Amino acid sequence: MSIQSLIPKYICDIAPYQGGKPISELAREYKLEESSIVKLASNENPLGMSPKAREVILKSIDEIYRYPDGNAFKLKTAISLKFNLNPDGLIFGNGSNDILELAARTFLKVGDEVIFSQHAFAVYSLVTQAMGAVGVKVPAHNFSHDLTKMFDAITSKTKMIFIANPNNPTGTLIPKNELKGFLSKIPQHIIVVLDEAYDEYLNAEDKSVSFSWLHEFPNLIISRTFSKAYGLAGLRIGFGASNPEIIQFMNRVRQPFNVNSLAQDAAVAALMDDAFVSESKILNNNGKNQLESAFQKLHLEFIPTFGNFISFKVDKAPQVYEALLKAGVIVRPIANYEMPDYLRVSIGLKEENERFIQALETII
Ligand SMILES: *Cc1c(COP(=O)(O)O)cnc(C)c1O
């Protein structure tokens, strides 16, 4: 008897998620000082976390022996006030990945079809496959979601559609009017999960207004995260907003204490720290200009980004990735996103970007 024979085929077929290489691992493997390593591989906030969140975490630490509030009352209230949302339409996750998975676990059964774009965030296909549902990957157009083709991919088996806006790893953005037009055409028995992990980085004119669409589209689930601009990736917290009926069912599937108490308290503080988020956004815009000029100078193609990362094209991407590692710079290979000639670099501090640029210059 093999263990594999006990496991459903759709689970055996899941390709493991490949995260950014941790600093400690590179230090071990290449005998480098951890402090000399620049990690630009997981779209983390180079400014760290909001100082307000840090203060709250230190204060909350003595409560760790108690179970967290399974309903995240304080955080729910803070978010409903900040974004003018019905608190009954909110759900919290151990990272927004948890929200994506909860959506899948609530709605999908074996054989259902789930539509997402080529080059879209890897977690959509993972959570789809884990349910024995069938991922329908629609070819991208210029690295962006092709909404016309995605609509055409709908069949009688379609149960869910995932959209990342902006998308990772391409950094592309679907204009709001196009997205709204698409949603208006989708039959209401198909759930649309709109992942807005990078919304905080958008300029005012591009910012999502999707929360205001929730009344119009009862089949819409929006996910947001505290991992990126809010700088809390290690605490694991994100949220979903949808109609209260959907949320009620997702809550039945949710582990009762999926979000820890430090994460809940830190998220409330981070949410209030507008100064930190705007500082993060300014730093990101400056870093984007810095990296784009460098790519232009080096005659490297890159995909214009709406996020805190840029995917750029190089000859022999795996070798360039390795050479960057040797130079103590971690970026992200994205061959698993069907982009074998590209690498993705997260936008870091000015000095970190400079280290990356200098290393890249000597390699290519
Ligand atoms: C980083 C990222 C997330 C965030 O995941 P968390 O689980 O909240 O850390 C979600 N969606 C996309 C597209 C991302 O790139």
PDB file of N, CA and C in Angstrom, residues 252-319:
ATOM      1  N   ARG A 252     -19.209  29.546   8.774  1.00  0.00           N
ATOM      2  CA  ARG A 252     -19.427  28.176   9.265  1.00  0.00           C
ATOM      3  C   ARG A 252     -18.234  27.291   8.948  1.00  0.00           C
ATOM      4  N   VAL A 253     -17.568  27.606   7.852  1.00  0.00           N
ATOM      5  CA  VAL A 253     -16.422  26.810   7.412  1.00  0.00           C
ATOM      6  C   VAL A 253     -15.139  27.256   8.125  1.00  0.00           C
ATOM      7  N   ARG A 254     -15.129  28.513   8.510  1.00  0.00           N
ATOM      8  CA  ARG A 254     -13.934  29.115   9.112  1.00  0.00           C
ATOM      9  C   ARG A 254     -13.594  28.473  10.461  1.00  0.00           C
ATOM     10  N   GLN A 255     -12.307  28.249  10.708  1.00  0.00           N
ATOM     11  CA  GLN A 255     -11.873  27.815  12.039  1.00  0.00           C
ATOM     12  C   GLN A 255     -12.245  28.924  13.036  1.00  0.00           C
ATOM     13  N   PRO A 256     -12.778  28.580  14.194  1.00  0.00           N
ATOM     14  CA  PRO A 256     -13.286  29.624  15.101  1.00  0.00           C
ATOM     15  C   PRO A 256     -12.220  30.648  15.530  1.00  0.00           C
ATOM     16  N   PHE A 257     -10.978  30.217  15.645  1.00  0.00           N
ATOM     17  CA  PHE A 257      -9.942  31.144  16.116  1.00  0.00           C
ATOM     18  C   PHE A 257      -8.837  31.275  15.079  1.00  0.00           C
ATOM     19  N   ASN A 258      -9.241  31.518  13.837  1.00  0.00           N
ATOM     20  CA  ASN A 258      -8.247  31.538  12.759  1.00  0.00           C
ATOM     21  C   ASN A 258      -7.353  32.768  12.766  1.00  0.00           C
ATOM     22  N   VAL A 259      -7.785  33.833  13.440  1.00  0.00           N
ATOM     23  CA  VAL A 259      -6.947  35.046  13.475  1.00  0.00           C
ATOM     24  C   VAL A 259      -6.511  35.306  14.907  1.00  0.00           C
ATOM     25  N   ASN A 260      -5.215  35.318  15.133  1.00  0.00           N
ATOM     26  CA  ASN A 260      -4.707  35.453  16.498  1.00  0.00           C
ATOM     27  C   ASN A 260      -4.913  36.865  17.049  1.00  0.00           C
ATOM     28  N   SER A 261      -4.803  36.982  18.377  1.00  0.00           N
ATOM     29  CA  SER A 261      -5.151  38.242  19.027  1.00  0.00           C
ATOM     30  C   SER A 261      -4.167  39.368  18.706  1.00  0.00           C
ATOM     31  N   LEU A 262      -2.884  39.043  18.580  1.00  0.00           N
ATOM     32  CA  LEU A 262      -1.919  40.101  18.237  1.00  0.00           C
ATOM     33  C   LEU A 262      -2.241  40.667  16.860  1.00  0.00           C
ATOM     34  N   ALA A 263      -2.573  39.785  15.942  1.00  0.00           N
ATOM     35  CA  ALA A 263      -2.895  40.217  14.577  1.00  0.00           C
ATOM     36  C   ALA A 263      -4.124  41.137  14.590  1.00  0.00           C
ATOM     37  N   GLN A 264      -5.134  40.759  15.355  1.00  0.00           N
ATOM     38  CA  GLN A 264      -6.349  41.588  15.410  1.00  0.00           C
ATOM     39  C   GLN A 264      -6.044  42.967  15.960  1.00  0.00           C
ATOM     40  N   ASP A 265      -5.301  43.019  17.070  1.00  0.00           N
ATOM     41  CA  ASP A 265      -5.003  44.317  17.688  1.00  0.00           C
ATOM     42  C   ASP A 265      -4.090  45.152  16.793  1.00  0.00           C
ATOM     43  N   ALA A 266      -3.079  44.504  16.221  1.00  0.00           N
ATOM     44  CA  ALA A 266      -2.141  45.229  15.356  1.00  0.00           C
ATOM     45  C   ALA A 266      -2.855  45.771  14.124  1.00  0.00           C
ATOM     46  N   ALA A 267      -3.795  44.991  13.598  1.00  0.00           N
ATOM     47  CA  ALA A 267      -4.508  45.430  12.390  1.00  0.00           C
ATOM     48  C   ALA A 267      -5.333  46.685  12.675  1.00  0.00           C
ATOM     49  N   VAL A 268      -5.963  46.734  13.860  1.00  0.00           N
ATOM     50  CA  VAL A 268      -6.730  47.940  14.210  1.00  0.00           C
ATOM     51  C   VAL A 268      -5.798  49.148  14.214  1.00  0.00           C
ATOM     52  N   ALA A 269      -4.646  48.990  14.848  1.00  0.00           N
ATOM     53  CA  ALA A 269      -3.703  50.111  14.936  1.00  0.00           C
ATOM     54  C   ALA A 269      -3.172  50.492  13.556  1.00  0.00           C
ATOM     55  N   ALA A 270      -2.845  49.481  12.753  1.00  0.00           N
ATOM     56  CA  ALA A 270      -2.286  49.746  11.418  1.00  0.00           C
ATOM     57  C   ALA A 270      -3.310  50.469  10.538  1.00  0.00           C
ATOM     58  N   LEU A 271      -4.551  50.074  10.704  1.00  0.00           N
ATOM     59  CA  LEU A 271      -5.641  50.659   9.927  1.00  0.00           C
ATOM     60  C   LEU A 271      -5.773  52.164  10.193  1.00  0.00           C
ATOM     61  N   MET A 272      -5.479  52.543  11.446  1.00  0.00           N
ATOM     62  CA  MET A 272      -5.600  53.957  11.845  1.00  0.00           C
ATOM     63  C   MET A 272      -4.372  54.762  11.425  1.00  0.00           C
ATOM     64  N   ASP A 273      -3.295  54.075  11.075  1.00  0.00           N
ATOM     65  CA  ASP A 273      -2.028  54.779  10.831  1.00  0.00           C
ATOM     66  C   ASP A 273      -1.915  55.179   9.355  1.00  0.00           C
ATOM     67  N   ASP A 274      -2.732  56.170   8.984  1.00  0.00           N
ATOM     68  CA  ASP A 274      -2.736  56.624   7.585  1.00  0.00           C
ATOM     69  C   ASP A 274      -1.367  57.164   7.175  1.00  0.00           C
ATOM     70  N   ALA A 275      -0.673  57.783   8.144  1.00  0.00           N
ATOM     71  CA  ALA A 275       0.628  58.384   7.820  1.00  0.00           C
ATOM     72  C   ALA A 275       1.598  57.310   7.348  1.00  0.00           C
ATOM     73  N   PHE A 276       1.567  56.144   8.004  1.00  0.00           N
ATOM     74  CA  PHE A 276       2.485  55.067   7.635  1.00  0.00           C
ATOM     75  C   PHE A 276       2.166  54.528   6.237  1.00  0.00           C
ATOM     76  N   VAL A 277       0.888  54.360   5.975  1.00  0.00           N
ATOM     77  CA  VAL A 277       0.507  53.841   4.647  1.00  0.00           C
ATOM     78  C   VAL A 277       0.885  54.848   3.563  1.00  0.00           C
ATOM     79  N   SER A 278       0.681  56.141   3.823  1.00  0.00           N
ATOM     80  CA  SER A 278       1.016  57.087   2.752  1.00  0.00           C
ATOM     81  C   SER A 278       2.533  57.202   2.590  1.00  0.00           C
ATOM     82  N   GLU A 279       3.265  57.081   3.686  1.00  0.00           N
ATOM     83  CA  GLU A 279       4.730  57.069   3.574  1.00  0.00           C
ATOM     84  C   GLU A 279       5.182  55.849   2.747  1.00  0.00           C
ATOM     85  N   SER A 280       4.542  54.713   2.999  1.00  0.00           N
ATOM     86  CA  SER A 280       4.877  53.481   2.271  1.00  0.00           C
ATOM     87  C   SER A 280       4.611  53.650   0.782  1.00  0.00           C
ATOM     88  N   LYS A 281       3.517  54.343   0.480  1.00  0.00           N
ATOM     89  CA  LYS A 281       3.136  54.534  -0.913  1.00  0.00           C
ATOM     90  C   LYS A 281       4.109  55.470  -1.630  1.00  0.00           C
ATOM     91  N   ILE A 282       4.523  56.526  -0.947  1.00  0.00           N
ATOM     92  CA  ILE A 282       5.483  57.473  -1.548  1.00  0.00           C
ATOM     93  C   ILE A 282       6.807  56.761  -1.804  1.00  0.00           C
ATOM     94  N   LEU A 283       7.255  56.008  -0.795  1.00  0.00           N
ATOM     95  CA  LEU A 283       8.511  55.260  -0.947  1.00  0.00           C
ATOM     96  C   LEU A 283       8.411  54.308  -2.142  1.00  0.00           C
ATOM     97  N   ASN A 284       7.246  53.681  -2.269  1.00  0.00           N
ATOM     98  CA  ASN A 284       7.050  52.718  -3.354  1.00  0.00           C
ATOM     99  C   ASN A 284       7.095  53.410  -4.722  1.00  0.00           C
ATOM    100  N   ASN A 285       6.458  54.585  -4.815  1.00  0.00           N
ATOM    101  CA  ASN A 285       6.488  55.310  -6.090  1.00  0.00           C
ATOM    102  C   ASN A 285       7.908  55.727  -6.459  1.00  0.00           C
ATOM    103  N   ASN A 286       8.658  56.196  -5.473  1.00  0.00           N
ATOM    104  CA  ASN A 286      10.055  56.586  -5.737  1.00  0.00           C
ATOM    105  C   ASN A 286      10.880  55.384  -6.165  1.00  0.00           C
ATOM    106  N   GLY A 287      10.688  54.273  -5.461  1.00  0.00           N
ATOM    107  CA  GLY A 287      11.432  53.056  -5.781  1.00  0.00           C
ATOM    108  C   GLY A 287      11.080  52.530  -7.167  1.00  0.00           C
ATOM    109  N   LYS A 288       9.811  52.679  -7.520  1.00  0.00           N
ATOM    110  CA  LYS A 288       9.363  52.239  -8.849  1.00  0.00           C
ATOM    111  C   LYS A 288      10.116  53.032  -9.921  1.00  0.00           C
ATOM    112  N   ASN A 289      10.190  54.368  -9.727  1.00  0.00           N
ATOM    113  CA  ASN A 289      10.918  55.202 -10.695  1.00  0.00           C
ATOM    114  C   ASN A 289      12.380  54.806 -10.767  1.00  0.00           C
ATOM    115  N   GLN A 290      12.966  54.584  -9.604  1.00  0.00           N
ATOM    116  CA  GLN A 290      14.381  54.200  -9.526  1.00  0.00           C
ATOM    117  C   GLN A 290      14.636  52.901 -10.309  1.00  0.00           C
ATOM    118  N   LEU A 291      13.796  51.897 -10.081  1.00  0.00           N
ATOM    119  CA  LEU A 291      13.992  50.599 -10.744  1.00  0.00           C
ATOM    120  C   LEU A 291      13.678  50.691 -12.240  1.00  0.00           C
ATOM    121  N   GLU A 292      12.623  51.421 -12.575  1.00  0.00           N
ATOM    122  CA  GLU A 292      12.272  51.538 -14.000  1.00  0.00           C
ATOM    123  C   GLU A 292      13.385  52.228 -14.776  1.00  0.00           C
ATOM    124  N   SER A 293      13.974  53.283 -14.202  1.00  0.00           N
ATOM    125  CA  SER A 293      15.085  53.955 -14.915  1.00  0.00           C
ATOM    126  C   SER A 293      16.242  52.995 -15.086  1.00  0.00           C
ATOM    127  N   ALA A 294      16.501  52.188 -14.041  1.00  0.00           N
ATOM    128  CA  ALA A 294      17.612  51.230 -14.141  1.00  0.00           C
ATOM    129  C   ALA A 294      17.342  50.212 -15.246  1.00  0.00           C
ATOM    130  N   PHE A 295      16.101  49.695 -15.312  1.00  0.00           N
ATOM    131  CA  PHE A 295      15.781  48.713 -16.357  1.00  0.00           C
ATOM    132  C   PHE A 295      15.935  49.348 -17.744  1.00  0.00           C
ATOM    133  N   GLN A 296      15.495  50.590 -17.858  1.00  0.00           N
ATOM    134  CA  GLN A 296      15.619  51.279 -19.148  1.00  0.00           C
ATOM    135  C   GLN A 296      17.086  51.425 -19.534  1.00  0.00           C
ATOM    136  N   LYS A 297      17.900  51.841 -18.553  1.00  0.00           N
ATOM    137  CA  LYS A 297      19.326  52.031 -18.807  1.00  0.00           C
ATOM    138  C   LYS A 297      19.981  50.713 -19.227  1.00  0.00           C
ATOM    139  N   LEU A 298      19.511  49.629 -18.624  1.00  0.00           N
ATOM    140  CA  LEU A 298      20.089  48.307 -18.938  1.00  0.00           C
ATOM    141  C   LEU A 298      19.410  47.648 -20.144  1.00  0.00           C
ATOM    142  N   HIS A 299      18.483  48.378 -20.775  1.00  0.00           N
ATOM    143  CA  HIS A 299      17.723  47.849 -21.921  1.00  0.00           C
ATOM    144  C   HIS A 299      17.017  46.534 -21.584  1.00  0.00           C
ATOM    145  N   LEU A 300      16.439  46.499 -20.385  1.00  0.00           N
ATOM    146  CA  LEU A 300      15.672  45.315 -19.992  1.00  0.00           C
ATOM    147  C   LEU A 300      14.181  45.652 -20.078  1.00  0.00           C
ATOM    148  N   GLU A 301      13.433  44.742 -20.690  1.00  0.00           N
ATOM    149  CA  GLU A 301      11.979  44.923 -20.728  1.00  0.00           C
ATOM    150  C   GLU A 301      11.396  44.684 -19.348  1.00  0.00           C
ATOM    151  N   PHE A 302      10.385  45.483 -18.997  1.00  0.00           N
ATOM    152  CA  PHE A 302       9.681  45.222 -17.735  1.00  0.00           C
ATOM    153  C   PHE A 302       8.202  45.506 -17.949  1.00  0.00           C
ATOM    154  N   ILE A 303       7.377  44.958 -17.074  1.00  0.00           N
ATOM    155  CA  ILE A 303       5.936  45.187 -17.181  1.00  0.00           C
ATOM    156  C   ILE A 303       5.581  46.344 -16.240  1.00  0.00           C
ATOM    157  N   PRO A 304       5.057  47.448 -16.778  1.00  0.00           N
ATOM    158  CA  PRO A 304       4.700  48.578 -15.899  1.00  0.00           C
ATOM    159  C   PRO A 304       3.786  48.092 -14.771  1.00  0.00           C
ATOM    160  N   THR A 305       4.075  48.515 -13.549  1.00  0.00           N
ATOM    161  CA  THR A 305       3.394  47.898 -12.404  1.00  0.00           C
ATOM    162  C   THR A 305       2.491  48.853 -11.645  1.00  0.00           C
ATOM    163  N   PHE A 306       1.419  48.307 -11.100  1.00  0.00           N
ATOM    164  CA  PHE A 306       0.559  49.042 -10.176  1.00  0.00           C
ATOM    165  C   PHE A 306       0.752  48.534  -8.739  1.00  0.00           C
ATOM    166  N   GLY A 307       1.724  47.654  -8.549  1.00  0.00           N
ATOM    167  CA  GLY A 307       1.926  47.090  -7.208  1.00  0.00           C
ATOM    168  C   GLY A 307       3.234  47.558  -6.585  1.00  0.00           C
ATOM    169  N   ASN A 308       3.754  46.780  -5.659  1.00  0.00           N
ATOM    170  CA  ASN A 308       5.022  47.113  -5.006  1.00  0.00           C
ATOM    171  C   ASN A 308       6.119  46.141  -5.464  1.00  0.00           C
ATOM    172  N   PHE A 309       6.055  45.790  -6.739  1.00  0.00           N
ATOM    173  CA  PHE A 309       6.997  44.819  -7.317  1.00  0.00           C
ATOM    174  C   PHE A 309       7.008  45.058  -8.814  1.00  0.00           C
ATOM    175  N   ILE A 310       8.074  44.616  -9.478  1.00  0.00           N
ATOM    176  CA  ILE A 310       8.157  44.749 -10.946  1.00  0.00           C
ATOM    177  C   ILE A 310       8.680  43.440 -11.519  1.00  0.00           C
ATOM    178  N   SER A 311       8.031  42.948 -12.560  1.00  0.00           N
ATOM    179  CA  SER A 311       8.548  41.777 -13.263  1.00  0.00           C
ATOM    180  C   SER A 311       9.300  42.258 -14.497  1.00  0.00           C
ATOM    181  N   PHE A 312      10.534  41.751 -14.641  1.00  0.00           N
ATOM    182  CA  PHE A 312      11.393  42.207 -15.745  1.00  0.00           C
ATOM    183  C   PHE A 312      11.958  40.997 -16.465  1.00  0.00           C
ATOM    184  N   LYS A 313      12.340  41.240 -17.722  1.00  0.00           N
ATOM    185  CA  LYS A 313      12.757  40.145 -18.589  1.00  0.00           C
ATOM    186  C   LYS A 313      14.280  40.118 -18.701  1.00  0.00           C
ATOM    187  N   VAL A 314      14.849  38.921 -18.584  1.00  0.00           N
ATOM    188  CA  VAL A 314      16.304  38.770 -18.751  1.00  0.00           C
ATOM    189  C   VAL A 314      16.582  37.488 -19.542  1.00  0.00           C
ATOM    190  N   ASP A 315      17.720  37.471 -20.214  1.00  0.00           N
ATOM    191  CA  ASP A 315      18.171  36.218 -20.821  1.00  0.00           C
ATOM    192  C   ASP A 315      18.583  35.296 -19.690  1.00  0.00           C
ATOM    193  N   LYS A 316      18.236  34.033 -19.777  1.00  0.00           N
ATOM    194  CA  LYS A 316      18.656  33.040 -18.787  1.00  0.00           C
ATOM    195  C   LYS A 316      18.250  33.441 -17.359  1.00  0.00           C
ATOM    196  N   ALA A 317      16.954  33.608 -17.163  1.00  0.00           N
ATOM    197  CA  ALA A 317      16.456  34.047 -15.854  1.00  0.00           C
ATOM    198  C   ALA A 317      16.928  33.165 -14.686  1.00  0.00           C
ATOM    199  N   PRO A 318      16.958  31.820 -14.831  1.00  0.00           N
ATOM    200  CA  PRO A 318      17.395  31.017 -13.681  1.00  0.00           C
ATOM    201  C   PRO A 318      18.843  31.309 -13.275  1.00  0.00           C
ATOM    202  N   GLN A 319      19.697  31.531 -14.281  1.00  0.00           N
ATOM    203  CA  GLN A 319      21.103  31.834 -13.973  1.00  0.00           C
ATOM    204  C   GLN A 319      21.230  33.216 -13.330  1.00  0.00           C
TER     205      GLN A 319
END
